[in-house]
mmCIF file of C-alpha atoms in Angstrom:
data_model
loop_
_atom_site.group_PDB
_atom_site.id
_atom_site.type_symbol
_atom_site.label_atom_id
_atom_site.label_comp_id
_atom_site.label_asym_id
_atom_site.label_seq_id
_atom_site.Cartn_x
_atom_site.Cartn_y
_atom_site.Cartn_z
ATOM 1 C CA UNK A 1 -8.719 -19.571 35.742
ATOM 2 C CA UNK A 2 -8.474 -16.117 35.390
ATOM 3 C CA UNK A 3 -10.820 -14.299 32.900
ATOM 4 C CA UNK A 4 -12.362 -10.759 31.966
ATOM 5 C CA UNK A 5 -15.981 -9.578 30.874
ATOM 6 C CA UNK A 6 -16.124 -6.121 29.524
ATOM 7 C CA UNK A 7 -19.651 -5.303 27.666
ATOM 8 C CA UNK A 8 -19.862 -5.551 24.131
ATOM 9 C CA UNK A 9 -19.968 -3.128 21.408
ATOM 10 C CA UNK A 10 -20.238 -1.053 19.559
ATOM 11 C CA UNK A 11 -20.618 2.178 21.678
ATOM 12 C CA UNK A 12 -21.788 4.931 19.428
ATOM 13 C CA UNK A 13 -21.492 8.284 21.078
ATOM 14 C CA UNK A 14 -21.818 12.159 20.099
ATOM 15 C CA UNK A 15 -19.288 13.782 20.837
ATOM 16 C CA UNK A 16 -18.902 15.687 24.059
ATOM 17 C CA UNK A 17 -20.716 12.435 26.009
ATOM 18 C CA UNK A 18 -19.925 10.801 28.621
ATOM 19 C CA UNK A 19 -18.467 7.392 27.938
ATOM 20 C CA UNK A 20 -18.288 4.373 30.299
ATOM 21 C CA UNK A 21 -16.949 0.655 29.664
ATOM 22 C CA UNK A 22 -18.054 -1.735 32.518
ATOM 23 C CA UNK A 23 -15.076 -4.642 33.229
ATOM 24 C CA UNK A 24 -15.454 -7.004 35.210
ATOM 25 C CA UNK A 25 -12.748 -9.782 36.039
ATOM 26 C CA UNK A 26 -11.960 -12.944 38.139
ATOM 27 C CA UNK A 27 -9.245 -13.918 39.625
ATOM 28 C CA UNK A 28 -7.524 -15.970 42.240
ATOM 29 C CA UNK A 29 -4.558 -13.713 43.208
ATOM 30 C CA UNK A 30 -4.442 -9.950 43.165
ATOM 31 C CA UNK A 31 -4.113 -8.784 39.538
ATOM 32 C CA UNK A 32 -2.782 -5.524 38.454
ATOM 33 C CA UNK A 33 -5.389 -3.938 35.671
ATOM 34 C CA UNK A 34 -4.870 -2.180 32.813
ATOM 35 C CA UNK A 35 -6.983 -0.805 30.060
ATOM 36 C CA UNK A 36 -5.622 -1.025 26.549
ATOM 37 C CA UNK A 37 -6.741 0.841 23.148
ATOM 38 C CA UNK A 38 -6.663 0.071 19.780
ATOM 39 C CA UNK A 39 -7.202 1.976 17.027
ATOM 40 C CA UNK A 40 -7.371 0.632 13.230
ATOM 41 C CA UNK A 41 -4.868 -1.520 11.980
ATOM 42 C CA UNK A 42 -2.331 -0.247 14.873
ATOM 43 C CA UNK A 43 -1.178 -2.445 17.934
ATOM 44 C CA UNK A 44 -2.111 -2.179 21.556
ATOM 45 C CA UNK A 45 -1.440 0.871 23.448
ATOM 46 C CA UNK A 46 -1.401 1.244 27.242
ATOM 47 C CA UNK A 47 -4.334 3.806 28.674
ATOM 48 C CA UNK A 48 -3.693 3.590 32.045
ATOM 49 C CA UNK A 49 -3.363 0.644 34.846
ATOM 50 C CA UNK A 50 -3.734 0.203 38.726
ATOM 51 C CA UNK A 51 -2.316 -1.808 40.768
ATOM 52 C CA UNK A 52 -4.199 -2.762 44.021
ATOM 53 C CA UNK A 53 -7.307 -2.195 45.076
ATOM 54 C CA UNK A 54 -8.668 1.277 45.132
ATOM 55 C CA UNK A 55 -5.779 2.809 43.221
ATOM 56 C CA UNK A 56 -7.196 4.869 40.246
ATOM 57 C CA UNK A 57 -5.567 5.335 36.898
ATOM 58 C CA UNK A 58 -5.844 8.229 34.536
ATOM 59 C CA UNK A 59 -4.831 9.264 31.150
ATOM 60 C CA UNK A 60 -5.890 11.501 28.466
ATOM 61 C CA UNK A 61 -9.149 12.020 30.441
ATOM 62 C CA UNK A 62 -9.399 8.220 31.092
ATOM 63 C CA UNK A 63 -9.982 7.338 34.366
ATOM 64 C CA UNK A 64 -10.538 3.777 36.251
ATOM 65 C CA UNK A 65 -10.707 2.405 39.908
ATOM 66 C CA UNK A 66 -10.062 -1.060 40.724
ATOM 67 C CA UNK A 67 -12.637 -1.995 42.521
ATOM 68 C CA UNK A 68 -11.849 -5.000 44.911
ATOM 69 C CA UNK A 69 -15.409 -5.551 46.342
ATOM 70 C CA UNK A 70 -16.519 -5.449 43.294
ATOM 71 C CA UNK A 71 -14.247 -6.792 41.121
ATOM 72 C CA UNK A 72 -14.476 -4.519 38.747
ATOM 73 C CA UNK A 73 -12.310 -1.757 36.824
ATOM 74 C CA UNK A 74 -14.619 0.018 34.483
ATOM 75 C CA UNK A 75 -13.520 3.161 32.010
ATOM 76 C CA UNK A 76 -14.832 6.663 31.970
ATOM 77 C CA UNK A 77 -14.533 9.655 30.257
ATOM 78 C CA UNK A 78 -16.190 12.571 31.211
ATOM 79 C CA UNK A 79 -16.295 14.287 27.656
ATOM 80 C CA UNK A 80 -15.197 12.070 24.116
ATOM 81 C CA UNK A 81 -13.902 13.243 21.292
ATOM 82 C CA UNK A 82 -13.873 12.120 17.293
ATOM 83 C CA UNK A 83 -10.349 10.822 18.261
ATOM 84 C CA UNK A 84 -11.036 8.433 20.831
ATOM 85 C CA UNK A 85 -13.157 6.025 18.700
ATOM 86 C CA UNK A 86 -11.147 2.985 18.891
ATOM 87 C CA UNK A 87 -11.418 -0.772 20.614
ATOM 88 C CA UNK A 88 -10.873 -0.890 24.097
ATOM 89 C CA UNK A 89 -9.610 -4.031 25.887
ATOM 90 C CA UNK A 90 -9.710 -3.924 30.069
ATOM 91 C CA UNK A 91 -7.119 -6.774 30.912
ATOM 92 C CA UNK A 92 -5.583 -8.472 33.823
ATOM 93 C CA UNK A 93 -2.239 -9.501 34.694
ATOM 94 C CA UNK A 94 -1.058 -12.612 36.813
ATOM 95 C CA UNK A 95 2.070 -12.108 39.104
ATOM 96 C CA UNK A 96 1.996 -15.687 40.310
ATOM 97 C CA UNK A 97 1.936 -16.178 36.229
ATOM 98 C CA UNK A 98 4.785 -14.693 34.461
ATOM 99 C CA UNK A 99 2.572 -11.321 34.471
ATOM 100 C CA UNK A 100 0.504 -13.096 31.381
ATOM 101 C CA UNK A 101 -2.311 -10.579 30.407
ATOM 102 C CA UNK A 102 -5.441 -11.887 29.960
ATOM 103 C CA UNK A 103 -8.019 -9.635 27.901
ATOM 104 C CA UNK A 104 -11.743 -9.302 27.729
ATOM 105 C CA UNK A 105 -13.242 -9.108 24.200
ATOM 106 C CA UNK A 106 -12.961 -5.848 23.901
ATOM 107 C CA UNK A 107 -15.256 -3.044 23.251
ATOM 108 C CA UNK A 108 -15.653 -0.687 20.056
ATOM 109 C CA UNK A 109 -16.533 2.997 20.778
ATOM 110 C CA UNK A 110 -17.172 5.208 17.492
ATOM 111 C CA UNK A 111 -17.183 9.206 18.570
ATOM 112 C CA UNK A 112 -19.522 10.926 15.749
ATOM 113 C CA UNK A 113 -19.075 14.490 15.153
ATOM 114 C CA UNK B 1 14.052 4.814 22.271
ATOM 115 C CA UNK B 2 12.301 3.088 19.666
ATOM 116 C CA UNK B 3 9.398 0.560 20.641
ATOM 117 C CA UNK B 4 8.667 -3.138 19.641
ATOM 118 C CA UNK B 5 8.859 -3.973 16.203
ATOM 119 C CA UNK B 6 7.345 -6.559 14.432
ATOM 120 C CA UNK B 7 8.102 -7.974 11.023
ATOM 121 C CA UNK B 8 6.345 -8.380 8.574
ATOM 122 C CA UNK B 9 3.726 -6.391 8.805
ATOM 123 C CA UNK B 10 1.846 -7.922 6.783
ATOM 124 C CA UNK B 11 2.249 -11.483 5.678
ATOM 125 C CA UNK B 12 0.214 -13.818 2.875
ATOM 126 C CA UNK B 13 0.959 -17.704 3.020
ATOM 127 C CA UNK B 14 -0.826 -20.845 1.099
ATOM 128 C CA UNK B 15 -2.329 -23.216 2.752
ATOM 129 C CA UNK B 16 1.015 -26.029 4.185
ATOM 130 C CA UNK B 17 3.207 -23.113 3.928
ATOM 131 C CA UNK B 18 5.629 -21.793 6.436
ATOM 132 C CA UNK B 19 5.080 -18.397 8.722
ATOM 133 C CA UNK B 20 8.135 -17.200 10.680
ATOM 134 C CA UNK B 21 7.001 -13.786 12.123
ATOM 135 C CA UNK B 22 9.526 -11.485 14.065
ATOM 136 C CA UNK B 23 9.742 -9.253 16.897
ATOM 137 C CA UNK B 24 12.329 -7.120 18.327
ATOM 138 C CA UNK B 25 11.624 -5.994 22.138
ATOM 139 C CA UNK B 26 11.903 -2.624 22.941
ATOM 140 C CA UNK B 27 15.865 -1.382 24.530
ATOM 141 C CA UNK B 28 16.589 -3.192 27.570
ATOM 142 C CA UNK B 29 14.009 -5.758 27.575
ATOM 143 C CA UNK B 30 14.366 -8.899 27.742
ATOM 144 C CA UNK B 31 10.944 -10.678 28.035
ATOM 145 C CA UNK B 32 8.897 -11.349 25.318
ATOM 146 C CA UNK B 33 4.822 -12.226 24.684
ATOM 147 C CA UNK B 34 2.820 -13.500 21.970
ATOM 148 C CA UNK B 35 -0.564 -13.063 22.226
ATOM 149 C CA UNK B 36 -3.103 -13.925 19.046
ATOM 150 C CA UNK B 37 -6.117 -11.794 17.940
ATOM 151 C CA UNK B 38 -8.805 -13.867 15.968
ATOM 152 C CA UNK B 39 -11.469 -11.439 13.634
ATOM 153 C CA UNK B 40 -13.521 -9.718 15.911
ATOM 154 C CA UNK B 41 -11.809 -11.033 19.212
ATOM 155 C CA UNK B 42 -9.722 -9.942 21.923
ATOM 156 C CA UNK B 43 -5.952 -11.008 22.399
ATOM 157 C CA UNK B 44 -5.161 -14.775 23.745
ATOM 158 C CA UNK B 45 -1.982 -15.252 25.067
ATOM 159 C CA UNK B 46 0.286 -17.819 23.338
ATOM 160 C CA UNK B 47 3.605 -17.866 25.141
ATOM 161 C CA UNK B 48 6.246 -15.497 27.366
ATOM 162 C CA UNK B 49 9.503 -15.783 26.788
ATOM 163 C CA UNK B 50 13.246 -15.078 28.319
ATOM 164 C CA UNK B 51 16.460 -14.666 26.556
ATOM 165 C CA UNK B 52 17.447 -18.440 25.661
ATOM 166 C CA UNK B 53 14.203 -19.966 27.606
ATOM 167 C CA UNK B 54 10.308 -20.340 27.278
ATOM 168 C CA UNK B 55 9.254 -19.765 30.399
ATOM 169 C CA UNK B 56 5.249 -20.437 29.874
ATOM 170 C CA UNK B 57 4.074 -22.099 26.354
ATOM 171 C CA UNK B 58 0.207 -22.657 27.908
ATOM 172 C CA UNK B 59 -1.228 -20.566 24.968
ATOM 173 C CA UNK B 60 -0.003 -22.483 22.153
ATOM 174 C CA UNK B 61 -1.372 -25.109 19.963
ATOM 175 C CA UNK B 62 0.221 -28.143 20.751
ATOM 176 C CA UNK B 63 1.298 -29.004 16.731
ATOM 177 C CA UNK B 64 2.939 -26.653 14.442
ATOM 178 C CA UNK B 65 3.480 -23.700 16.387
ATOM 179 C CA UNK B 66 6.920 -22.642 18.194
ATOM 180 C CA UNK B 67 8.851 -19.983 19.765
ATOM 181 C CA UNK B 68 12.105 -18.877 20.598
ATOM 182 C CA UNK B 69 14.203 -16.192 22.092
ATOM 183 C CA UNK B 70 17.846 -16.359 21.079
ATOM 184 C CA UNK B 71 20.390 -14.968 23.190
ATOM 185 C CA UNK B 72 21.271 -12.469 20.031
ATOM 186 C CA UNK B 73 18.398 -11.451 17.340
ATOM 187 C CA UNK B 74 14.935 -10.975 17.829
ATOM 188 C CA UNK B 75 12.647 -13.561 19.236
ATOM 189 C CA UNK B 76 10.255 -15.948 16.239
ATOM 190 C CA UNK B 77 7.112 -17.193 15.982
ATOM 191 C CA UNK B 78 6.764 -20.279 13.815
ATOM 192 C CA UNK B 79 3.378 -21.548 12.589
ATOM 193 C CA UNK B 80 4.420 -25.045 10.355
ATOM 194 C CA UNK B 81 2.047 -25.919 7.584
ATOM 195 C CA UNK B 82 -0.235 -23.136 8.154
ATOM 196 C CA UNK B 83 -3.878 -23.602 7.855
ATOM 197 C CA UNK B 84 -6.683 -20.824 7.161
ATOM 198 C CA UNK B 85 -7.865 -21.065 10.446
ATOM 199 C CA UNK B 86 -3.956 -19.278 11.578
ATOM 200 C CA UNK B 87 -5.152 -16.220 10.258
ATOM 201 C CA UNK B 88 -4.864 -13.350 12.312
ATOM 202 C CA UNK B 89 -2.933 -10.559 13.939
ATOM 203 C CA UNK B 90 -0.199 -11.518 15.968
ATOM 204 C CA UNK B 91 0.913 -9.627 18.660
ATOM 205 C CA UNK B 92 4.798 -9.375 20.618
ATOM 206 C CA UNK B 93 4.812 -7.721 23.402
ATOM 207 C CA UNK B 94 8.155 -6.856 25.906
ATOM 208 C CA UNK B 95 8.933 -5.580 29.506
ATOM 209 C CA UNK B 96 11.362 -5.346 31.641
ATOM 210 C CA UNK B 97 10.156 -7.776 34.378
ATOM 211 C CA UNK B 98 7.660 -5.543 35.599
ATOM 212 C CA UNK B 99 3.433 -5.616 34.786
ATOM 213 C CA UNK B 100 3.946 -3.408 31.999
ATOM 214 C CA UNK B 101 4.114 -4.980 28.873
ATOM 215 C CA UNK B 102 4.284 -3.168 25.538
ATOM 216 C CA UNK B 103 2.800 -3.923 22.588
ATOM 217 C CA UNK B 104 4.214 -3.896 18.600
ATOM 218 C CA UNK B 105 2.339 -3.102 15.726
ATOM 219 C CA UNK B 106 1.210 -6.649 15.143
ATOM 220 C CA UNK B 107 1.612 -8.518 12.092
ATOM 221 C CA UNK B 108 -1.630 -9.739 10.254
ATOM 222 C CA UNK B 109 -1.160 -13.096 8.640
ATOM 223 C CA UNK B 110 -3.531 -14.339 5.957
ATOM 224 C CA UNK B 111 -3.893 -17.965 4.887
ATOM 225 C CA UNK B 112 -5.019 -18.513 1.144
#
């Protein structure tokens, strides 16, 4: 079945770093991907997504490429801030499925000042 | 254009009591999600929904748990005889019929 990997946390970071979450997924189809964030006590919000292979999403200074060769869809940011320490989940979605998500573990990133 | 709600927010139960949580998709959706977030975990998917039908139930436990959808009101969860091992956040999520689902706030059930 279809399943996720995304490295574990936490990610503690000054700010101003550079921040990158690896994801890695499997799949028999052709997924869309999507990176989620959660911060405390809230629900899931959508970062960004792509679609096919190649395609790159961005948001907020997020940024991810789906990777097809690699199977892969990991999350950058080129400079963090306090704000963006949250839990990140990279997930996939089946078409052939219903467009279920399925979620890695997800990964916490604290920003320090 | 107000998102998914969830209700309760927050919701204590004993142990063999009843849990009937509630979500409201956003305007103009009408498929629903449940996905379930252990401590420390990421989301599981439990079961996606249509108005009136339950299109996939492969995420939920076989005894206690059940869904629905009704053609007018929000869509339920209900966990029968709940157990400490049901705690945790429970997530709806809606969408049109497209990828894109989105999430409510969750409600976090605890089991005395």
């Amino acid at each position: 079945g279809d399943s996720v990997t995304q490295m574990e946390g936490p990610v503690t970071l000054s700010e101003e770093a550079f921040l990158t979450i690896n994801c890695t997924y499997t799949a028999t189809g052709y997924p869309s991907l999507f990176w989620y964030v959660q911060y405390p006590g809230e629900g899931l919000q959508l970062l960004l997504k792509a679609t096919k292979a190649d395609d790159k999403g961005s948001n907020k200074g997020f940024e991810a490429t789906y990777r097809k060769e690699t199977t892969s869809f990991h999350l950058e940011k080129g400079s963090v801030q306090v704000s963006d320490s949250a839990v990140y989940f990279c997930a996939l979605s089946d078409r052939a499925a219903g467009n279920k998500l399925t979620f890695g573990g997800g990964t916490r990133v604290l920003v320090k000042p | 254009n107000a998102g998914v709600m969830q209700n309760p927010r927050h919701l204590v139960r004993r142990r063999g009591q009843e849990a009937r949580l509630r979500c409201s998709p956003m305007k103009g959706h009408s498929h629903v999600y449940w996905y379930r977030q252990l401590p420390e975990e990421g989301l599981k998917f439990m079961v996606y929904l249509q108005k009136e039908n339950i299109i996939d139930e492969s995420g939920m436990p076989k005894e206690r748990f059940s869904a629905e959808f009704p053609k007018e009101g929000p869509s339920i969860l209900r966990i029968q005889q709940v157990v400490r091992g049901d705690s945790a956040a429970y997530f709806c999520a809606s969408s049109g019929g497209e990828e894109t689902q989105y999430f409510g706030p969750g409600t976090r059930l605890l089991v005395l």
